[in-house]
JSON list of C-alpha atoms in Angstrom, two decimals:
[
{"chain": "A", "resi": 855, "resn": "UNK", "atom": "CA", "xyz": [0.00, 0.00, 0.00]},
{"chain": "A", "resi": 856, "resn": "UNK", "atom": "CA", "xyz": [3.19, 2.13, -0.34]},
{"chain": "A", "resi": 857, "resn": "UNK", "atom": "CA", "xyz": [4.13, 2.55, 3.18]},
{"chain": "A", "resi": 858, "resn": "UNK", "atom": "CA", "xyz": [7.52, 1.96, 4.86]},
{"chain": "A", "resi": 859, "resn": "UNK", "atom": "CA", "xyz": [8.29, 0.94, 8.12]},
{"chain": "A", "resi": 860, "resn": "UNK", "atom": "CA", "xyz": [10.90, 3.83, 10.10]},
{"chain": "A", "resi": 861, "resn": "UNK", "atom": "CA", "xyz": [12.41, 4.20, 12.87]},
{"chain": "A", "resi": 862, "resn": "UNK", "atom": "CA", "xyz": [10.56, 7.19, 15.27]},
{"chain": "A", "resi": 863, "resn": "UNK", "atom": "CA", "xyz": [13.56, 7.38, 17.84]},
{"chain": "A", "resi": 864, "resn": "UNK", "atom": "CA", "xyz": [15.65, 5.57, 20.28]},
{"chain": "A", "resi": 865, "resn": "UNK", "atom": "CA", "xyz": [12.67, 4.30, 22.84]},
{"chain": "A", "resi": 866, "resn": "UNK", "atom": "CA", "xyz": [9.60, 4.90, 20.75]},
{"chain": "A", "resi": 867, "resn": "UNK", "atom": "CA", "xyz": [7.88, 2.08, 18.94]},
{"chain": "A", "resi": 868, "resn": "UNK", "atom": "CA", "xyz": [8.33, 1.98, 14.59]},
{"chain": "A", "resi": 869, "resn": "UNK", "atom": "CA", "xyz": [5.51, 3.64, 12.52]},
{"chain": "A", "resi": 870, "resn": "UNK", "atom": "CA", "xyz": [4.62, 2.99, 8.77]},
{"chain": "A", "resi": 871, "resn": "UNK", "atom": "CA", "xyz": [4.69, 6.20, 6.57]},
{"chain": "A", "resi": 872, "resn": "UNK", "atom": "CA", "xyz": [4.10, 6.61, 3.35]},
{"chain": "A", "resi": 873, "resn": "UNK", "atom": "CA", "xyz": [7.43, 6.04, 1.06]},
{"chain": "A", "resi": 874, "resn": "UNK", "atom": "CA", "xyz": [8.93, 8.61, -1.24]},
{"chain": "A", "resi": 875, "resn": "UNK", "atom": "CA", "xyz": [8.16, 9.08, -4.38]},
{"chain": "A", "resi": 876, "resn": "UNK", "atom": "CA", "xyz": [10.23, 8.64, -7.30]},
{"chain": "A", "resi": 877, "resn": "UNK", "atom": "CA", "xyz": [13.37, 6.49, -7.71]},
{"chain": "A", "resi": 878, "resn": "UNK", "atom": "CA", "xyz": [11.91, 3.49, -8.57]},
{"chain": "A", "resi": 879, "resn": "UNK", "atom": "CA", "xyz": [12.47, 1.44, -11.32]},
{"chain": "A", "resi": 880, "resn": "UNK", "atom": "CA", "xyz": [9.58, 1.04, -14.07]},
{"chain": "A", "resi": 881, "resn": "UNK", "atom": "CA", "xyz": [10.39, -1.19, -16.40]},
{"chain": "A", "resi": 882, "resn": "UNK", "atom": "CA", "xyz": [13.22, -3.19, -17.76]},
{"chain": "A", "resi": 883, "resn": "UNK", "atom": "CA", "xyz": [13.98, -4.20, -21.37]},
{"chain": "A", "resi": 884, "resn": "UNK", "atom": "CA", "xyz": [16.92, -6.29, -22.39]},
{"chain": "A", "resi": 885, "resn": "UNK", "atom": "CA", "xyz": [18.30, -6.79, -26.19]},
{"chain": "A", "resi": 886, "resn": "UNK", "atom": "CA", "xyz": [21.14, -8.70, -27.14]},
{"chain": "A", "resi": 887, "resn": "UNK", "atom": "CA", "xyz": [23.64, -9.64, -30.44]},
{"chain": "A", "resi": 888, "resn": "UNK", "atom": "CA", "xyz": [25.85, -11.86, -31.65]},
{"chain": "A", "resi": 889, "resn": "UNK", "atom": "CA", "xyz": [26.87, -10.49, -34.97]},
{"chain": "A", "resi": 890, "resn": "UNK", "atom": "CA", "xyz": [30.13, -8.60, -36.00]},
{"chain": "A", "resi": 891, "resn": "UNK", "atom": "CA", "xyz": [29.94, -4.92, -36.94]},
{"chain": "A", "resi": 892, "resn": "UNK", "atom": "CA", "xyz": [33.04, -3.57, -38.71]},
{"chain": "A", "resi": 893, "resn": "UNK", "atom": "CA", "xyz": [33.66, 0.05, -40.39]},
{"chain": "A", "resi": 894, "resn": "UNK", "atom": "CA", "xyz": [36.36, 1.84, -42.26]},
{"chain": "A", "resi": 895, "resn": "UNK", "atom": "CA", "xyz": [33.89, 5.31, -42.05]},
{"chain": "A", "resi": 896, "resn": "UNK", "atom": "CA", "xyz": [34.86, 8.10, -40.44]},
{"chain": "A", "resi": 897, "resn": "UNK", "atom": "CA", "xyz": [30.98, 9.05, -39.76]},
{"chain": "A", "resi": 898, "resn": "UNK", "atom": "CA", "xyz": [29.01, 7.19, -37.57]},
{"chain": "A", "resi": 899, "resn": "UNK", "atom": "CA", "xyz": [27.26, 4.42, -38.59]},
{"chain": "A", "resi": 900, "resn": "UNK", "atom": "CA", "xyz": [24.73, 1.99, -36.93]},
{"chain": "A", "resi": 901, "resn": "UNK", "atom": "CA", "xyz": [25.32, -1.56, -35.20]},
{"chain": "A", "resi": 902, "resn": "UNK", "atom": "CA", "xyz": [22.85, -3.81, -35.12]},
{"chain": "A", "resi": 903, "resn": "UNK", "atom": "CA", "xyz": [22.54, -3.70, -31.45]},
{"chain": "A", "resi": 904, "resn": "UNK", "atom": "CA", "xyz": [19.81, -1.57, -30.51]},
{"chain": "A", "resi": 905, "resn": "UNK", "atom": "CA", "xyz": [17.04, -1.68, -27.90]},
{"chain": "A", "resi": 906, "resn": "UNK", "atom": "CA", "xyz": [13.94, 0.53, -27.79]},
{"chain": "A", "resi": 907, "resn": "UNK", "atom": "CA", "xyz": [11.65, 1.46, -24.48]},
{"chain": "A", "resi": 908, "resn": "UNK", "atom": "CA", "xyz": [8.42, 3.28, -24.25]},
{"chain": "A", "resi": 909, "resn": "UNK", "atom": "CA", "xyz": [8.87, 5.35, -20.84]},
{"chain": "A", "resi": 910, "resn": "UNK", "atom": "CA", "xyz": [5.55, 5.30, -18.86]},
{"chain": "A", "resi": 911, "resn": "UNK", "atom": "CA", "xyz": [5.99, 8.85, -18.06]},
{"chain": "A", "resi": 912, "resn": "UNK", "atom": "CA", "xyz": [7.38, 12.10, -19.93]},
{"chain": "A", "resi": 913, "resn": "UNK", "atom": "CA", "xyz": [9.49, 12.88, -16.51]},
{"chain": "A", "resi": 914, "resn": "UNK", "atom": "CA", "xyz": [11.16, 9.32, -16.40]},
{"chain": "A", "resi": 915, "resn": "UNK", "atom": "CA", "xyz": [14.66, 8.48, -16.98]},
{"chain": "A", "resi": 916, "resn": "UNK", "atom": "CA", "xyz": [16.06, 5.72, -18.86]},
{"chain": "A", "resi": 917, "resn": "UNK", "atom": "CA", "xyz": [19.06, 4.28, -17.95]},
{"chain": "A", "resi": 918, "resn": "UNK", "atom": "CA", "xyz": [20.93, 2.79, -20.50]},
{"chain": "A", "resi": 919, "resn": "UNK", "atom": "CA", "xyz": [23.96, 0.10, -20.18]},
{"chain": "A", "resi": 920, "resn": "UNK", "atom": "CA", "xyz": [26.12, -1.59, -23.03]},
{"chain": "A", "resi": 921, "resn": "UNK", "atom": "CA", "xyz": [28.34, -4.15, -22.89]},
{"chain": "A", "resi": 922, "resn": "UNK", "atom": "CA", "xyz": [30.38, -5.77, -25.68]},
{"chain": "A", "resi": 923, "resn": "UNK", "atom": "CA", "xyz": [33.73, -6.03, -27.41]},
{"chain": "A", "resi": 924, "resn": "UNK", "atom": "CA", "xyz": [35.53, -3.73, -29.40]},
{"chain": "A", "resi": 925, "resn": "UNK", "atom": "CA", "xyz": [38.46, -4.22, -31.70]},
{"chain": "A", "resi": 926, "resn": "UNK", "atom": "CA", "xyz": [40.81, -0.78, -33.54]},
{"chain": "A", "resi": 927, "resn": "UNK", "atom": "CA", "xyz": [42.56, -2.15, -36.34]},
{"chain": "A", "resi": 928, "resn": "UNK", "atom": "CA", "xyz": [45.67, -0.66, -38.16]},
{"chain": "A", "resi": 929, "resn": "UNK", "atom": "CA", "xyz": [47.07, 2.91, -39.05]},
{"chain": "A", "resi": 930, "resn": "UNK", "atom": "CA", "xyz": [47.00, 4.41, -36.29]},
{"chain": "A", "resi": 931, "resn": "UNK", "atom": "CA", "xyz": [43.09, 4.80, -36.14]},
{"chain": "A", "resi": 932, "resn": "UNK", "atom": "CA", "xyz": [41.35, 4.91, -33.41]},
{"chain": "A", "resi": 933, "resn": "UNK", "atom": "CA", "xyz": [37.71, 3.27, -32.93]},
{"chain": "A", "resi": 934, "resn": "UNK", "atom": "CA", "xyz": [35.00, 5.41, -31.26]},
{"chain": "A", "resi": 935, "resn": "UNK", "atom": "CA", "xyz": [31.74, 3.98, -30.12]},
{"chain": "A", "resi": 936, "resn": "UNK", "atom": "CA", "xyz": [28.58, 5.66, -28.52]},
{"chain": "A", "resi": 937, "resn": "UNK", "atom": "CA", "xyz": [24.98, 5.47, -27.78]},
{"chain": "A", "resi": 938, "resn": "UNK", "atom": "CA", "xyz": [22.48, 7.21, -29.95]},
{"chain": "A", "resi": 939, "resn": "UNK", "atom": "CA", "xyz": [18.35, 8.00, -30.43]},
{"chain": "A", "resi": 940, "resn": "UNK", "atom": "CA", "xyz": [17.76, 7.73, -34.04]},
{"chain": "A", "resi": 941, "resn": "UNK", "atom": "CA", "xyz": [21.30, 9.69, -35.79]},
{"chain": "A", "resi": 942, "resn": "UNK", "atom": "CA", "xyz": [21.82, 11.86, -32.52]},
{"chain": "A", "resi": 943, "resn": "UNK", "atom": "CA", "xyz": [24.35, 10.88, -30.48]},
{"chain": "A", "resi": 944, "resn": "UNK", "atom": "CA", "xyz": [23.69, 11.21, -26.79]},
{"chain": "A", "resi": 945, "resn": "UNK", "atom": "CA", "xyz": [27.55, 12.52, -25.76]},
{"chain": "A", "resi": 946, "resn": "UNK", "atom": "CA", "xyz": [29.25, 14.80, -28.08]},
{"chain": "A", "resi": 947, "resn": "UNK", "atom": "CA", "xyz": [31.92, 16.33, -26.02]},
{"chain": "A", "resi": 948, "resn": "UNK", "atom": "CA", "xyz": [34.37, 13.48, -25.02]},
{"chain": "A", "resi": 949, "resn": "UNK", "atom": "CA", "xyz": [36.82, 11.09, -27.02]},
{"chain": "A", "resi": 950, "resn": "UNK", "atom": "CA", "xyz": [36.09, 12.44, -30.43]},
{"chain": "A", "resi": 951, "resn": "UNK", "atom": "CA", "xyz": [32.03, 12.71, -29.96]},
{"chain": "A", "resi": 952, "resn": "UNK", "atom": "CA", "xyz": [32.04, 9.52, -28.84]},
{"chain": "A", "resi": 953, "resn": "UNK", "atom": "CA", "xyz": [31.28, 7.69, -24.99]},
{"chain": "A", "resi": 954, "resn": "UNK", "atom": "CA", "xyz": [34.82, 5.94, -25.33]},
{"chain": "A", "resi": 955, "resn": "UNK", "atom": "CA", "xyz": [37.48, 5.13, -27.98]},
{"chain": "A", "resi": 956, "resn": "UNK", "atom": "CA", "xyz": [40.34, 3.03, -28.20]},
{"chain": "A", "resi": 957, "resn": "UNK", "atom": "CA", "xyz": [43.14, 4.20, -29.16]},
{"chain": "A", "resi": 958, "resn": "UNK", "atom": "CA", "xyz": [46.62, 2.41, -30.61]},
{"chain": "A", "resi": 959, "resn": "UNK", "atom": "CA", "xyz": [50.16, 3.45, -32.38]},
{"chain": "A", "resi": 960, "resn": "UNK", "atom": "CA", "xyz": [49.97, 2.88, -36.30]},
{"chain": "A", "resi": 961, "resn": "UNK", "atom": "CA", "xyz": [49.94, -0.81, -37.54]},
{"chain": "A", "resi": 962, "resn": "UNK", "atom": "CA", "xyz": [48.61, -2.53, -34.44]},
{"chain": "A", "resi": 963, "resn": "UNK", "atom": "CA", "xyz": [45.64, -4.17, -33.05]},
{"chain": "A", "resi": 964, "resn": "UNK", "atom": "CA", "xyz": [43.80, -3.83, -29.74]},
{"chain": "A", "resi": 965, "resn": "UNK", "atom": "CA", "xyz": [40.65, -6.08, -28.77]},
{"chain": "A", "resi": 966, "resn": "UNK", "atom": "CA", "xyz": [39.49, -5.20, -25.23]},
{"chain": "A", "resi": 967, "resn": "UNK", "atom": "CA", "xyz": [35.75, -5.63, -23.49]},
{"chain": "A", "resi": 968, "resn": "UNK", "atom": "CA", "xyz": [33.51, -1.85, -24.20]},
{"chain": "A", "resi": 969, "resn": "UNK", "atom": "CA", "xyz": [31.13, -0.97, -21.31]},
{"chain": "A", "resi": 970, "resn": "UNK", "atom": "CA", "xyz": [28.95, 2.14, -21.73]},
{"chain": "A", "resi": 971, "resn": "UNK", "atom": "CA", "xyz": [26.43, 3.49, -19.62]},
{"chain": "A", "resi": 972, "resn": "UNK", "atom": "CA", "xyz": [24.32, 6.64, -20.05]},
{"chain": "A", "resi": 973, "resn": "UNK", "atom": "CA", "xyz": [21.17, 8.51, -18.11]},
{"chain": "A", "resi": 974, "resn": "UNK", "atom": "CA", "xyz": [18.89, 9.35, -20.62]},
{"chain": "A", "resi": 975, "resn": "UNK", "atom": "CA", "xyz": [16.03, 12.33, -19.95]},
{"chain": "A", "resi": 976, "resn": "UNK", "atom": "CA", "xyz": [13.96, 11.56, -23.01]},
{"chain": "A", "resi": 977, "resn": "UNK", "atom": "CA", "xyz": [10.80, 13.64, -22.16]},
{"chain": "A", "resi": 978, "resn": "UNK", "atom": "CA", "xyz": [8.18, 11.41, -24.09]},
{"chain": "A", "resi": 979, "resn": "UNK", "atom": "CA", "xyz": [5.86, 8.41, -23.62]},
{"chain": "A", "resi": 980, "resn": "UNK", "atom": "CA", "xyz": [6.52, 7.22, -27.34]},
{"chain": "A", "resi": 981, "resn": "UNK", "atom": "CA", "xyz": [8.74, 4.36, -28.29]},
{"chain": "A", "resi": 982, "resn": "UNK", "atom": "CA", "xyz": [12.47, 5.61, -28.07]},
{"chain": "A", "resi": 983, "resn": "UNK", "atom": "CA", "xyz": [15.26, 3.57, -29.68]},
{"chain": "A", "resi": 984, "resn": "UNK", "atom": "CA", "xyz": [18.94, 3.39, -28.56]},
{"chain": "A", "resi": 985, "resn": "UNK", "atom": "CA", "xyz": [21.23, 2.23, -30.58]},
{"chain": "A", "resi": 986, "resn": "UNK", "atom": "CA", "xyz": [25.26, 1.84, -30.64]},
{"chain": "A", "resi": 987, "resn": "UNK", "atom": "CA", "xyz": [27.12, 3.55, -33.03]},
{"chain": "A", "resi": 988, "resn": "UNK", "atom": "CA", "xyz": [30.63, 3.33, -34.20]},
{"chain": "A", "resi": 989, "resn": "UNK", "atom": "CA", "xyz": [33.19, 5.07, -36.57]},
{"chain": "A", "resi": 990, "resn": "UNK", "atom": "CA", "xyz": [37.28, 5.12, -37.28]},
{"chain": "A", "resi": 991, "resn": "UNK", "atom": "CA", "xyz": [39.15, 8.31, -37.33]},
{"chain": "A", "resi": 992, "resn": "UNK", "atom": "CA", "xyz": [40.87, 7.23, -40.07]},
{"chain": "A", "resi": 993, "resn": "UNK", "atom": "CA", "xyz": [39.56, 5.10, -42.80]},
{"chain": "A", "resi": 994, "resn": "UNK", "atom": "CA", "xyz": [42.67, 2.81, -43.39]},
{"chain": "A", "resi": 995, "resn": "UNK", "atom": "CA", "xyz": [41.56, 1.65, -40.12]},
{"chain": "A", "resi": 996, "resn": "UNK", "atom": "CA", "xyz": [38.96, -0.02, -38.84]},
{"chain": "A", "resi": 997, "resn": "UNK", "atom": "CA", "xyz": [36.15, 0.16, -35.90]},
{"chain": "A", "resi": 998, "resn": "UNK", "atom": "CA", "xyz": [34.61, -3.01, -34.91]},
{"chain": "A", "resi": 999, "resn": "UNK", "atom": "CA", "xyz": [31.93, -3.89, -32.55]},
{"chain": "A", "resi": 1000, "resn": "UNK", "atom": "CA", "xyz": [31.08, -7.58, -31.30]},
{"chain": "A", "resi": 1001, "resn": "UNK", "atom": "CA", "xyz": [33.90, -8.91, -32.72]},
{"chain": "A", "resi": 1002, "resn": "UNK", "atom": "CA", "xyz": [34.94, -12.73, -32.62]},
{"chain": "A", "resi": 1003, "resn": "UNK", "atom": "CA", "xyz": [30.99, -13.07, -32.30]},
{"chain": "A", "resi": 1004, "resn": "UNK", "atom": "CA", "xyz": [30.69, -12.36, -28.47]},
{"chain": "A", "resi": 1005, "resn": "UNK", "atom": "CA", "xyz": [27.67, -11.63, -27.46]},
{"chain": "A", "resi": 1006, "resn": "UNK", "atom": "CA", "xyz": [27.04, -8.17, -26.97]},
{"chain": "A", "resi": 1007, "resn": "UNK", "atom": "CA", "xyz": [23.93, -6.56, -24.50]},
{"chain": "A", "resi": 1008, "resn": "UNK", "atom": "CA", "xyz": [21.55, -3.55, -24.04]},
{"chain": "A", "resi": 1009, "resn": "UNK", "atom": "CA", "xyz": [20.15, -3.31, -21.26]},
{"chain": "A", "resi": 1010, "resn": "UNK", "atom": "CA", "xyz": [16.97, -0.01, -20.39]},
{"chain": "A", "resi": 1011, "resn": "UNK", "atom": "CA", "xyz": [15.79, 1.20, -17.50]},
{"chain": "A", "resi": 1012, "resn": "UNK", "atom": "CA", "xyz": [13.22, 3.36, -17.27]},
{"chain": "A", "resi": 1013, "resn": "UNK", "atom": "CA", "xyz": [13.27, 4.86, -13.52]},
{"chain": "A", "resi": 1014, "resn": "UNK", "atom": "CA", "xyz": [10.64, 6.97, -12.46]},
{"chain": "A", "resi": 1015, "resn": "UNK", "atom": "CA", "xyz": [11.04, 10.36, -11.61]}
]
């Protein structure tokens, strides 16, 4: 009935009151992939892992966590990956306009684990899809995501304001 028991004082007997508002997790929505993205552009372009939520509320957040692998291949390019609605991406400020990028010295190859996480304020109650994008900074080079066919995972939470 959306009361809490608290504490009224050292000596004085509990009392239920009602619990705050706000904080509390809505809904939950989990997509996942197994396939390989690779790019040699030096725009962003899609992966296929994407996940879309329709948030209860225009005040909710969603909360949005990525996990996969990540792979920068040769001359010197460096792979940048972020999280996007439709072609905007959410961060545009750090690593390039990316959430993260890996970086290397020319002619080598790095393959690490990618974990990205994001608060989203999306002010809507329509469907909203997230997707990963990725891009190179230099097109001899490439950017991929999921390589080696690990599964890759995007989790939403919509939290209510």
């Amino acid at each position: 009935d959306g009361q809490v028991l608290t504490s009224t004082g050292a000596g004085s007997p509990p009392a239920f009151e009602t619990a705050a508002a706000g904080g509390k997790v809505l809904q939950v929505i989990q997509t996942t992939s197994t396939s390989t993205d690779s790019t040699t552009s030096t725009s962003f372009v899609n992966t296929t892992l994407s996940g879309a939520i329709t948030p209860s509320a225009s005040n909710s957040k969603v909360l949005i966590m990525v996990t996969g692998s990540a792979k920068s291949a040769d001359s010197g390019a460096n792979a940048i990956y972020t999280i996007s609605v439709g072609t905007t991406n959410l961060v545009n400020n750090h690593a390039e306009s990316g959430l993260t990028s890996l970086q290397l010295p020319a002619d080598n190859v790095i393959n690490t684990p990618l974990a990205m996480q994001f608060l989203h304020s999306p002010s809507t109650t329509s469907a909203t899809t997230y997707r990963v994008r990725h891009r190179t900074t230099n097109s001899n080079g490439a950017s991929v995501f999921g390589e080696s066919n690990h599964m890759s995972s995007m989790i939403l939470i919509e939290i209510g304001a």
